[in-house]
Amino acid sequence: MRYASVRDADVAGRRVFLRADLNVPLKNGKVADDTRITAMLPTLHRLIAGGGIVVLASHLGRPGGRPDPELSLVPVARRISGILGVPVLFAPDCVGERVKSMVAGMRPGQVILLENLRFREGEKANDREFARKLASLVDVYVNDAFATCHRKHASMHGVPEAMGGGYIGMLVEKELSAFEKATTEPEAPVTLLMGGAKVSDKVEVMENLIPRVDNLLVGGAMAFTFLRAKGLEVGRSLLEEDSVDTAGRIMEMAESEGTRLVLPSDVVVAPSAEEPSRATTVDSSEMPEDAAGLDVGERTVEEFDGLIMESGTVIWNGPMGMFEVPPFDKATRAMAESLSRATEKGATTLVGGGDSARAVAEAGRADSVSFVSTGGGASLTLLKGEQLVALHPLSENPPPLRPLIGGNWKMNGDPSHARSFLRSLDEEMVPSEAAEVVLFPSFTLLSELSRPAWETGVQTGAQDIYYELQGAYTGEVSPGMIADAGGCWFLAGHSERRHVLGENDETVARKLEAGLRYGLRGVLCVGELLEEREADRTEEVVRGQVLAALENLDCWNPFNLAIAYEPVWAIGTGKTATAEEANRVHGLIRGWVEELTGTREALSLRIIYGGSVKPKNAFEILSQPHVNGVLVGGASLEAESFMEIIRCSRPFHLRS
Ligand code: PEP
């Protein structure tokens, strides 16, 4: 199942609910382990860089639906502030008037963390009213809380349901793709290494994966239930009497599917976990009645290691012994080493979350396996072959995209014009929900205009860009200079630069790449001359310009790029292509992009039209299915006419 990704989300000027899993351990009022915080940072950075207003939310611990000062998220807000280097606001509750007014006063790029969602009973109960209250704070929903995705709680399920959909964050995306890679068409031989206390927790995982794996290696306390099913003595080891038959059934299933099921051949035993000094290793068929098995033995480790090293894919879930108590951590650590060496040899190695993730981290091997999941229950759900319940509301309703409305001021405007323009927009309220609006003033006005524009919900960009980041290039403007001036967009290849100032396809491609790599968002302008149109060469010319810019470009996505089709004969002339003609060329452009990069990117790429767009023709042009916005020159100079054009736009769904 594919989900709309936050990478493609249009968040500029929008309030975004970012549900993360910030359920981190605290010690003396401080975050003791920030793994889960750092795991969601790519999504947070993406939202901040995209000009979103981030409303971050999470649960922490089990406060039982009531406020509990010990489980406040304040220390987490402090840690995130420390990491980002900017203040993160903190809301003393997650819903209510106070929170609403705090969120309403925020500016793009700011982050607020709501207080622990589980201080409210409605969260775990997936209460509709509570979900609606959370949803009313924001415009866009993003789920990056992988470790909570198996929970049908209000912030996970009710909110996206109330909002008609949402996006997955980059952590959820990474987790899903790691599990998909390891479980559907994995590289053979495939080894499943299972451990942990209970067979009953993992039966469905084994049943789901046995038909797909070559080796099933069983360690941890659950191995004793299997050994008992074989009729062996297990002494005082942890045993699940109720699951002995199940273990027998799993062994039969493995046999009939041709999966090699390997149980420990030796075991480390001690009278109890409190007496590690009395630990000895015995054959698993000779376990004494008065001792408990607390780890698998060295011979078993060697056997498991041999099979792991021959594998193309290894999936690990659950520790091999009581790894919290040395020396019973030995086999678990050895398995972490094995996976790390197998990864080095080229195997794909996936560590399910929870205890196995902790074990790999403690063994210092978290960075040397292919992927360590941040979720325990959620990773088990995926290994069972089930869907994550929190993703249901996200799957069917990819959120609509906003059209892009650009205003290219060329060499017009001065500071007083810029100020009064913005004042008029402010009074009229830019309908930022209906469109993403970007002004491209002259470079000298950019820094003056950018900040007040942001406050009005309008973004800014530069009319041109240079492809070098620095150096002796008199008069040129680098990507960094644009960003410093507050611009986040740029135009590349405007027809006046191509045909009046002599820019060619190669220069345009270099400029586009430099700007996008820097993190700016670009509008690639393409279009044919009148004589080319009259010679029936429109398709050939426009295709050539699109391919020259995108063919070798690996850093674009539908968020950071838009293509403007601007027939040169229509720019500033009062002549426009008919709406049907514009739509036809836009459809062709989408097809060429699809050939280059695939359907998903092509379908959500905004292709906008430019060339004498005025209030009187904007509606017809913007109503065309392949026209996802407009680039306006002359009519963008007056706030009133520009506003009229903006009012013609509507969010749109793209369909293949
Ligand atoms: C432009 O400069 O990109 C443009 C489309 O101008 P106009 O709207 O004035 O034709």
XYZ file of C-alpha atoms and ligand atoms in Angstrom:
666
model
C 0.000 0.000 0.000
C 1.358 3.429 -0.935
C 0.718 6.438 1.260
C 1.078 10.117 0.487
C 4.453 11.193 1.871
C 5.288 14.370 3.742
C 8.098 14.792 1.192
C 5.426 15.740 -1.333
C 3.300 17.739 1.088
C 2.519 21.344 0.477
C 2.798 22.885 3.940
C 3.908 26.459 3.402
C 1.953 28.754 5.685
C -0.186 25.837 6.885
C -0.597 24.521 10.403
C 0.616 20.932 10.438
C -0.239 18.348 13.104
C 2.907 16.244 13.407
C 2.106 13.135 15.448
C 5.445 11.777 16.574
C 6.354 9.097 19.090
C 8.226 11.080 21.725
C 7.621 8.443 24.376
C 11.236 8.643 25.575
C 12.760 7.581 28.891
C 13.173 10.446 31.391
C 15.658 10.587 34.258
C 15.735 13.384 36.846
C 13.453 15.482 34.666
C 15.659 15.097 31.596
C 15.493 13.019 28.427
C 17.659 9.947 29.068
C 17.642 8.581 25.499
C 16.744 10.754 22.519
C 16.712 8.035 19.821
C 13.010 8.557 19.129
C 13.454 12.339 18.963
C 16.274 12.139 16.450
C 14.317 9.585 14.421
C 11.579 12.115 13.633
C 13.929 15.049 12.955
C 14.026 14.627 9.148
C 10.252 15.146 9.055
C 10.427 18.067 11.456
C 13.190 19.709 9.403
C 11.215 19.124 6.228
C 8.137 20.838 7.687
C 10.135 23.770 9.043
C 12.036 24.224 5.778
C 8.763 24.037 3.876
C 7.366 26.959 5.878
C 4.889 24.876 7.871
C 3.618 25.892 11.303
C 4.369 22.731 13.229
C 2.043 21.500 15.956
C 3.935 18.566 17.399
C 2.059 16.007 19.511
C 2.860 12.780 21.331
C 2.014 10.616 24.286
C 4.448 9.854 27.100
C 4.049 6.894 29.423
C 0.715 5.789 30.829
C -0.844 8.656 32.784
C -4.303 7.022 32.602
C -6.238 9.927 31.085
C -5.252 12.429 33.817
C -2.514 15.074 34.052
C 0.591 13.752 35.765
C 3.479 16.230 36.209
C 5.969 13.345 36.136
C 4.889 12.582 32.578
C 4.863 16.111 31.199
C 6.489 16.595 27.795
C 8.295 19.771 28.973
C 11.728 18.043 29.095
C 11.125 16.787 25.544
C 10.347 20.334 24.334
C 13.610 21.469 25.928
C 15.589 18.706 24.243
C 14.077 19.435 20.825
C 14.837 23.147 21.282
C 18.417 22.210 22.110
C 18.740 20.063 18.997
C 17.116 22.597 16.642
C 18.883 25.563 18.182
C 15.628 27.546 18.219
C 12.949 27.776 20.882
C 10.157 25.230 20.733
C 6.966 26.632 22.241
C 5.135 24.494 24.757
C 1.360 24.298 25.165
C 0.224 23.389 28.681
C -2.552 21.165 27.288
C -3.317 19.554 23.948
C -6.770 21.060 23.307
C -8.747 24.091 24.521
C -8.946 27.825 23.893
C -5.496 28.622 25.268
C -3.849 26.104 22.951
C -5.926 27.376 20.030
C -4.810 30.947 20.542
C -1.169 29.920 20.985
C -1.292 28.032 17.663
C -3.124 30.895 15.958
C -0.318 33.289 16.915
C 2.437 31.178 15.369
C 4.416 32.007 12.233
C 5.686 29.701 9.471
C 8.728 27.732 10.533
C 7.808 27.788 14.236
C 7.206 24.663 16.321
C 4.919 24.121 19.297
C 4.797 20.903 21.328
C 1.433 20.039 22.864
C 1.275 18.555 26.351
C 1.012 14.753 26.700
C -2.005 13.569 24.674
C -2.713 10.832 27.209
C -3.485 13.411 29.891
C -6.895 13.305 28.203
C -9.081 10.201 28.311
C -10.230 10.817 24.742
C -6.799 9.922 23.336
C -6.760 6.190 24.093
C -10.533 5.919 23.666
C -10.219 7.332 20.125
C -12.980 9.731 21.151
C -14.461 11.510 18.154
C -15.046 14.831 19.864
C -11.493 14.909 21.211
C -10.134 14.019 17.761
C -12.183 16.855 16.228
C -10.794 19.316 18.741
C -7.240 18.298 17.860
C -8.061 18.449 14.155
C -9.500 21.960 14.521
C -6.031 23.238 15.497
C -4.484 22.444 12.121
C -4.786 22.257 8.326
C -2.608 19.227 7.506
C -2.001 15.893 9.274
C 1.326 14.018 9.315
C 1.900 10.702 11.077
C 5.535 10.020 11.898
C 4.859 8.012 15.067
C 5.782 4.587 13.713
C 6.049 2.998 17.152
C 2.403 3.905 17.885
C 0.979 2.964 14.484
C -0.578 -0.259 15.795
C -2.778 1.810 18.141
C -6.222 3.071 17.197
C -5.955 6.201 19.326
C -7.460 9.626 18.644
C -4.281 11.373 17.498
C -3.314 8.356 15.380
C -6.648 7.463 13.827
C -9.455 9.864 14.769
C -7.628 13.030 13.712
C -6.693 11.935 10.162
C -10.151 10.440 9.819
C -11.736 13.761 10.833
C -9.439 15.593 8.405
C -10.151 13.293 5.476
C -6.596 11.963 5.219
C -3.024 13.061 5.704
C 0.579 12.136 5.059
C 3.090 9.702 6.473
C 6.312 11.176 7.793
C 9.782 10.179 6.658
C 10.363 7.816 9.597
C 7.138 5.893 8.934
C 8.054 5.820 5.251
C 11.530 4.462 6.007
C 10.166 1.837 8.415
C 7.517 0.621 5.958
C 10.001 0.311 3.146
C 12.520 -1.571 5.333
C 9.854 -4.113 6.335
C 8.571 -4.384 2.789
C 12.069 -5.036 1.478
C 12.791 -7.721 4.082
C 9.461 -9.532 3.912
C 8.237 -9.332 0.319
C 10.649 -10.829 -2.182
C 13.661 -10.785 0.169
C 17.025 -11.918 -1.083
C 17.502 -15.642 -0.273
C 18.484 -17.436 1.824
C 16.267 -15.789 4.415
C 16.855 -16.300 8.128
C 14.399 -15.402 10.856
C 16.037 -15.127 14.263
C 13.430 -15.189 17.006
C 13.890 -14.674 20.714
C 12.164 -13.150 23.712
C 10.089 -14.623 26.463
C 6.862 -15.843 24.968
C 5.902 -18.068 22.055
C 2.363 -16.705 22.310
C 3.549 -13.166 21.412
C 5.265 -14.375 18.270
C 3.201 -17.297 16.904
C 1.562 -15.193 14.202
C 4.914 -13.791 13.115
C 6.330 -17.296 12.720
C 3.201 -18.561 10.972
C 3.313 -15.637 8.558
C 7.019 -15.865 7.785
C 7.769 -19.615 7.840
C 6.567 -20.081 4.237
C 8.992 -17.353 3.188
C 12.093 -18.167 5.225
C 14.791 -20.798 4.840
C 15.976 -20.840 8.456
C 14.067 -20.190 11.660
C 16.484 -19.850 14.557
C 14.824 -19.871 17.966
C 16.547 -18.549 21.087
C 15.475 -16.667 24.212
C 13.138 -18.064 26.852
C 10.630 -19.054 24.171
C 13.075 -21.754 23.071
C 12.270 -23.682 26.282
C 8.633 -24.017 25.269
C 9.871 -25.536 21.988
C 12.316 -27.835 23.809
C 9.491 -28.997 26.070
C 7.367 -29.688 22.966
C 10.186 -32.029 21.937
C 9.791 -33.763 25.313
C 12.941 -32.339 26.925
C 13.497 -31.319 30.550
C 13.758 -27.528 30.932
C 14.225 -27.271 34.703
C 13.213 -23.927 36.176
C 13.370 -22.107 32.859
C 10.560 -19.788 31.887
C 7.990 -22.011 30.247
C 4.627 -21.304 28.690
C 2.730 -24.496 29.403
C -0.247 -23.235 27.391
C 1.877 -22.791 24.302
C 3.657 -26.147 24.222
C 1.160 -27.495 21.666
C 1.496 -24.314 19.620
C 5.268 -24.768 19.575
C 4.719 -28.323 18.335
C 2.452 -27.034 15.591
C 5.059 -24.445 14.532
C 7.687 -27.203 14.271
C 5.347 -29.274 12.079
C 4.609 -26.268 9.914
C 8.321 -25.554 9.469
C 8.898 -29.155 8.453
C 6.097 -29.197 5.915
C 7.237 -25.847 4.427
C 10.856 -27.030 4.177
C 12.078 -24.395 6.669
C 15.015 -25.430 8.805
C 13.957 -24.767 12.420
C 16.992 -24.651 14.704
C 16.632 -24.820 18.484
C 19.516 -24.221 20.928
C 21.811 -27.228 21.230
C 23.354 -25.848 24.424
C 22.102 -23.516 27.120
C 23.635 -21.330 29.834
C 21.962 -22.279 33.110
C 22.108 -20.975 36.691
C 20.024 -21.594 39.804
C 18.537 -18.127 39.195
C 19.274 -14.872 37.380
C 20.515 -13.472 40.704
C 23.390 -15.954 40.767
C 25.327 -15.266 37.587
C 28.571 -16.522 39.165
C 27.086 -20.046 39.209
C 26.325 -20.044 35.501
C 27.401 -23.104 33.502
C 26.744 -24.287 29.983
C 24.948 -27.614 29.460
C 23.660 -29.557 26.522
C 20.014 -28.601 25.918
C 19.047 -32.244 26.211
C 20.616 -32.390 29.678
C 19.206 -29.407 31.539
C 19.185 -29.934 35.306
C 15.843 -29.828 37.102
C 17.024 -27.231 39.626
C 18.397 -24.615 37.217
C 16.941 -22.140 34.767
C 18.139 -21.533 31.208
C 19.103 -17.856 30.950
C 20.959 -17.662 27.655
C 21.811 -19.859 24.687
C 25.257 -21.429 24.722
C 28.360 -20.825 22.610
C 27.821 -23.844 20.357
C 24.326 -22.553 19.505
C 25.750 -19.093 18.844
C 28.254 -20.617 16.404
C 25.537 -22.571 14.651
C 23.254 -19.518 14.368
C 26.191 -17.394 13.242
C 27.052 -19.857 10.457
C 23.512 -19.699 9.045
C 23.290 -15.919 9.411
C 26.563 -15.437 7.544
C 25.220 -17.469 4.607
C 21.988 -15.453 4.436
C 20.887 -12.793 1.962
C 18.295 -11.467 4.411
C 18.125 -11.689 8.203
C 15.162 -10.598 10.306
C 15.732 -10.483 14.035
C 13.104 -10.144 16.721
C 13.722 -10.763 20.427
C 16.845 -11.258 22.568
C 18.584 -14.618 22.953
C 18.719 -14.561 26.741
C 18.246 -12.373 29.786
C 20.419 -9.709 28.208
C 19.837 -7.119 30.935
C 21.926 -9.258 33.320
C 25.526 -10.087 32.351
C 26.809 -12.676 31.565
C 23.414 -13.711 30.161
C 23.776 -10.972 27.513
C 26.553 -12.832 25.733
C 24.562 -14.607 23.003
C 22.426 -11.547 22.280
C 25.555 -9.432 21.846
C 27.110 -12.148 19.685
C 24.011 -12.106 17.438
C 24.321 -8.318 17.100
C 27.917 -8.914 15.933
C 26.773 -11.621 13.504
C 24.169 -9.356 11.926
C 26.703 -6.599 11.629
C 29.179 -8.912 9.843
C 26.423 -10.286 7.602
C 25.505 -6.698 6.661
C 29.108 -6.008 5.778
C 29.005 -9.057 3.494
C 26.004 -7.575 1.703
C 23.013 -9.090 3.498
C 19.918 -7.055 4.307
C 19.509 -7.162 8.072
C 16.418 -5.928 9.841
C 16.077 -5.674 13.589
C 12.519 -5.469 14.927
C 12.045 -2.848 17.617
C 11.674 -3.197 21.379
C 14.164 -5.416 23.202
C 16.104 -6.534 20.129
C 16.617 -2.886 19.115
C 17.838 -2.087 22.620
C 20.157 -5.096 22.553
C 21.684 -4.028 19.228
C 22.098 -0.472 20.529
C 23.736 -1.700 23.735
C 26.083 -3.884 21.729
C 27.059 -0.715 19.814
C 25.901 -2.251 16.524
C 22.826 -0.133 15.712
C 24.677 1.659 12.907
C 26.133 -1.453 11.344
C 22.939 -3.337 10.491
C 20.702 -2.359 7.569
C 17.791 -1.150 9.672
C 16.721 -1.036 13.312
C 13.034 -0.376 13.785
C 11.896 2.197 16.335
C 8.701 0.229 17.011
C 8.127 -2.943 19.035
C 4.399 -3.671 18.682
C 4.234 -1.922 15.322
C 7.097 -3.981 13.910
C 5.487 -7.209 15.172
C 2.262 -6.182 13.427
C 4.116 -5.815 10.132
C 6.000 -9.081 10.620
C 2.643 -10.776 11.209
C 1.667 -9.539 7.760
C -1.041 -7.252 9.164
C -1.703 -3.618 8.345
C -1.063 -0.842 10.818
C -4.416 0.435 11.976
C -3.288 4.069 12.231
C -2.491 4.122 8.526
C -6.032 3.204 7.438
C -7.338 6.785 7.339
C -4.269 7.832 5.344
C -4.399 5.237 2.623
C -7.397 6.139 0.523
C -7.496 9.903 0.612
C -4.348 11.517 -0.658
C -4.839 15.143 0.387
C -5.525 17.668 -2.344
C -2.717 19.805 -3.697
C -2.810 23.577 -3.766
C -2.259 25.383 -7.032
C 0.848 27.520 -7.224
C 0.233 31.171 -8.045
C 3.422 33.100 -8.809
C 3.774 36.830 -9.353
C 6.798 37.880 -11.425
C 7.464 41.578 -10.896
C 10.451 41.736 -13.278
C 12.178 45.168 -12.886
C 9.046 46.781 -11.448
C 8.215 47.917 -7.946
C 9.994 49.881 -5.240
C 9.970 49.559 -1.441
C 6.879 51.696 -0.949
C 4.966 49.794 -3.649
C 6.028 46.495 -2.060
C 4.798 47.608 1.351
C 1.433 48.866 0.153
C 0.991 45.738 -2.007
C 1.417 43.537 1.048
C -0.873 45.718 3.153
C -3.649 45.279 0.605
C -3.077 41.510 0.507
C -3.168 41.461 4.271
C -6.466 43.308 4.420
C -7.982 41.029 1.844
C -6.508 37.910 3.500
C -4.699 35.680 1.077
C -6.726 32.462 0.912
C -3.667 30.353 1.602
C -5.807 27.223 1.852
C -6.825 27.604 -1.770
C -3.413 28.368 -3.226
C 0.284 28.591 -2.514
C 1.266 32.145 -3.412
C 4.820 33.210 -4.279
C 6.044 36.680 -5.218
C 9.174 37.091 -7.319
C 10.244 40.734 -6.799
C 13.498 42.222 -8.084
C 16.447 41.010 -6.001
C 16.891 44.426 -4.397
C 13.385 44.156 -2.907
C 13.614 40.532 -1.843
C 14.884 40.943 1.702
C 12.543 43.866 2.407
C 9.535 41.935 1.140
C 10.222 38.430 2.458
C 9.435 38.786 6.127
C 6.180 40.757 5.914
C 5.162 38.475 3.040
C 5.595 35.383 5.214
C 3.399 36.966 7.850
C 0.676 37.360 5.243
C 1.025 33.727 4.170
C 2.886 34.611 0.958
C 6.286 33.214 0.019
C 8.987 34.947 -1.956
C 11.588 33.977 -4.489
C 14.215 35.292 -6.890
C 13.693 35.860 -10.620
C 17.034 34.264 -11.440
C 19.819 32.338 -9.716
C 23.480 31.616 -10.355
C 24.785 28.069 -10.276
C 27.952 28.711 -8.268
C 27.622 28.939 -4.515
C 30.386 31.525 -4.197
C 33.297 33.088 -6.033
C 34.247 35.999 -8.259
C 31.095 36.289 -10.380
C 30.335 39.991 -10.377
C 26.648 40.773 -10.256
C 25.422 37.217 -9.875
C 23.139 36.011 -7.096
C 23.905 32.640 -5.484
C 21.379 30.238 -3.927
C 22.699 31.174 -0.470
C 22.192 34.891 -1.161
C 18.567 34.204 -2.102
C 18.032 32.225 1.085
C 19.720 34.957 3.152
C 17.325 37.479 1.663
C 14.431 35.313 2.862
C 13.539 33.844 -0.534
C 12.706 30.159 -0.765
C 11.870 29.952 -4.483
C 13.634 30.862 -7.719
C 12.779 30.981 -11.407
C 15.061 29.110 -13.798
C 14.982 29.661 -17.534
C 12.385 32.423 -17.784
C 11.907 33.134 -21.505
C 13.322 36.634 -21.148
C 16.511 35.128 -19.788
C 16.595 32.547 -22.569
C 15.696 34.786 -25.503
C 16.708 38.315 -24.480
C 19.676 37.518 -22.245
C 20.974 34.472 -24.124
C 20.643 31.638 -21.605
C 20.731 28.101 -23.010
C 19.320 24.776 -21.841
C 22.601 23.780 -20.256
C 22.818 26.927 -18.129
C 19.178 26.544 -17.104
C 19.790 22.941 -16.019
C 22.826 23.957 -13.965
C 20.908 26.767 -12.287
C 17.968 24.523 -11.492
C 20.183 21.870 -9.972
C 22.196 24.343 -7.901
C 19.073 25.945 -6.429
C 17.331 22.675 -5.626
C 20.464 21.164 -4.106
C 20.758 24.190 -1.872
C 17.249 23.500 -0.599
C 15.386 26.205 -2.490
C 12.270 25.464 -4.532
C 12.417 26.098 -8.255
C 10.078 26.962 -11.099
C 11.490 25.709 -14.388
C 10.126 27.890 -17.197
C 9.708 26.389 -20.665
C 7.929 27.544 -23.797
C 8.178 27.965 -27.574
C 8.742 31.088 -29.692
C 6.071 32.278 -32.111
C 8.038 31.072 -35.137
C 8.510 27.678 -33.521
C 4.778 27.447 -32.892
C 4.020 28.478 -36.475
C 6.440 25.814 -37.726
C 4.491 23.287 -35.641
C 7.522 22.697 -33.406
C 5.890 23.396 -30.011
C 6.140 19.794 -28.779
C 9.693 19.288 -29.965
C 10.927 22.551 -28.395
C 9.127 22.216 -25.059
C 10.047 18.542 -24.729
C 13.693 19.382 -25.397
C 13.671 22.073 -22.691
C 11.990 19.802 -20.125
C 14.313 16.875 -20.798
C 17.448 19.023 -20.815
C 16.577 20.290 -17.341
C 15.347 17.077 -15.737
C 17.197 14.259 -17.474
C 20.188 14.245 -15.132
C 18.541 15.866 -12.171
C 18.218 13.547 -9.171
C 17.289 16.072 -6.494
C 13.795 17.143 -7.473
C 10.445 16.124 -6.094
C 6.935 17.505 -6.517
C 7.462 19.708 -3.467
C 10.598 21.501 -4.574
C 9.835 21.844 -8.275
C 7.102 23.221 -10.509
C 7.233 23.609 -14.282
C 5.829 26.763 -15.854
C 4.687 26.420 -19.451
C 4.970 29.933 -20.830
C 4.596 30.234 -24.604
C 7.020 33.046 -25.380
C 4.610 34.715 -27.813
C 2.072 35.057 -24.985
C 4.292 36.729 -22.391
C 3.511 40.400 -21.921
C 1.686 40.522 -25.242
C -1.915 40.201 -24.106
C -2.190 36.998 -26.181
C -2.863 33.765 -24.314
C -2.918 30.157 -25.393
C -6.475 28.871 -25.259
C -7.251 27.002 -22.053
C -7.508 23.759 -24.069
C -4.175 24.368 -25.781
C -2.476 25.061 -22.438
C -4.056 21.923 -20.970
C -2.859 19.836 -23.934
C 0.767 20.961 -23.601
C 0.647 20.526 -19.797
C -0.612 16.955 -20.287
C 2.293 16.296 -22.668
C 4.777 17.715 -20.155
C 3.344 15.450 -17.450
C 3.744 12.483 -19.795
C 7.417 13.320 -20.511
C 8.109 13.700 -16.799
C 6.409 10.372 -16.171
C 8.610 8.713 -18.784
C 11.642 10.098 -16.992
C 10.781 9.486 -13.362
C 7.628 7.462 -12.861
C 3.954 8.049 -12.298
C 3.907 9.131 -8.699
C 6.199 12.139 -9.108
C 4.665 13.135 -12.423
C 1.123 13.035 -11.080
C 1.743 15.378 -8.221
C 4.107 17.749 -10.035
C 2.547 21.185 -10.438
C 2.602 22.370 -14.030
C 1.595 26.006 -14.143
C 0.715 28.301 -17.026
C 2.179 31.722 -17.777
C 1.532 34.247 -20.507
C -0.868 37.185 -20.158
C -2.895 35.606 -17.349
C -5.383 38.255 -16.186
C -8.383 38.178 -13.823
C -10.677 37.760 -16.836
C -9.059 34.567 -18.178
C -7.619 33.072 -14.962
C -10.676 31.034 -14.026
C -10.908 29.244 -17.355
C -7.191 28.475 -17.407
C -7.119 27.304 -13.780
C -10.127 25.037 -14.370
C -8.158 22.821 -16.758
C -7.224 19.451 -15.195
C -3.525 19.668 -16.064
C -3.133 23.332 -15.101
C -1.996 23.457 -11.484
C -1.396 27.158 -11.106
C -0.285 30.236 -12.990
C 2.776 32.448 -13.294
C 1.604 36.007 -13.635
C 3.656 38.967 -14.858
C 1.854 42.253 -15.522
C -1.293 41.389 -13.578
C 0.705 40.618 -10.422
C 1.849 44.211 -9.995
C -1.432 45.409 -8.571
C -2.620 43.661 -5.421
C -6.222 43.806 -6.530
C -5.808 42.010 -9.852
C -3.401 39.499 -8.328
C -5.935 38.756 -5.584
C -8.627 38.221 -8.170
C -6.461 35.636 -9.892
C -5.701 33.917 -6.572
C -9.434 33.726 -5.867
C -9.916 31.704 -9.084
C -7.825 28.841 -7.718
C -9.075 25.722 -5.943
C -7.238 22.805 -4.349
C -7.118 19.892 -6.781
C -6.752 16.122 -6.818
C -4.689 14.640 -9.609
C -5.886 11.412 -11.125
C -4.131 9.227 -13.592
C 5.949 36.268 -16.984
O 6.677 37.205 -16.908
O 6.329 35.149 -16.578
C 4.585 36.440 -17.513
C 3.811 35.390 -17.659
O 4.192 37.707 -17.797
P 2.713 38.226 -18.281
O 1.726 37.615 -17.320
O 2.778 39.686 -18.141
O 2.514 37.732 -19.661
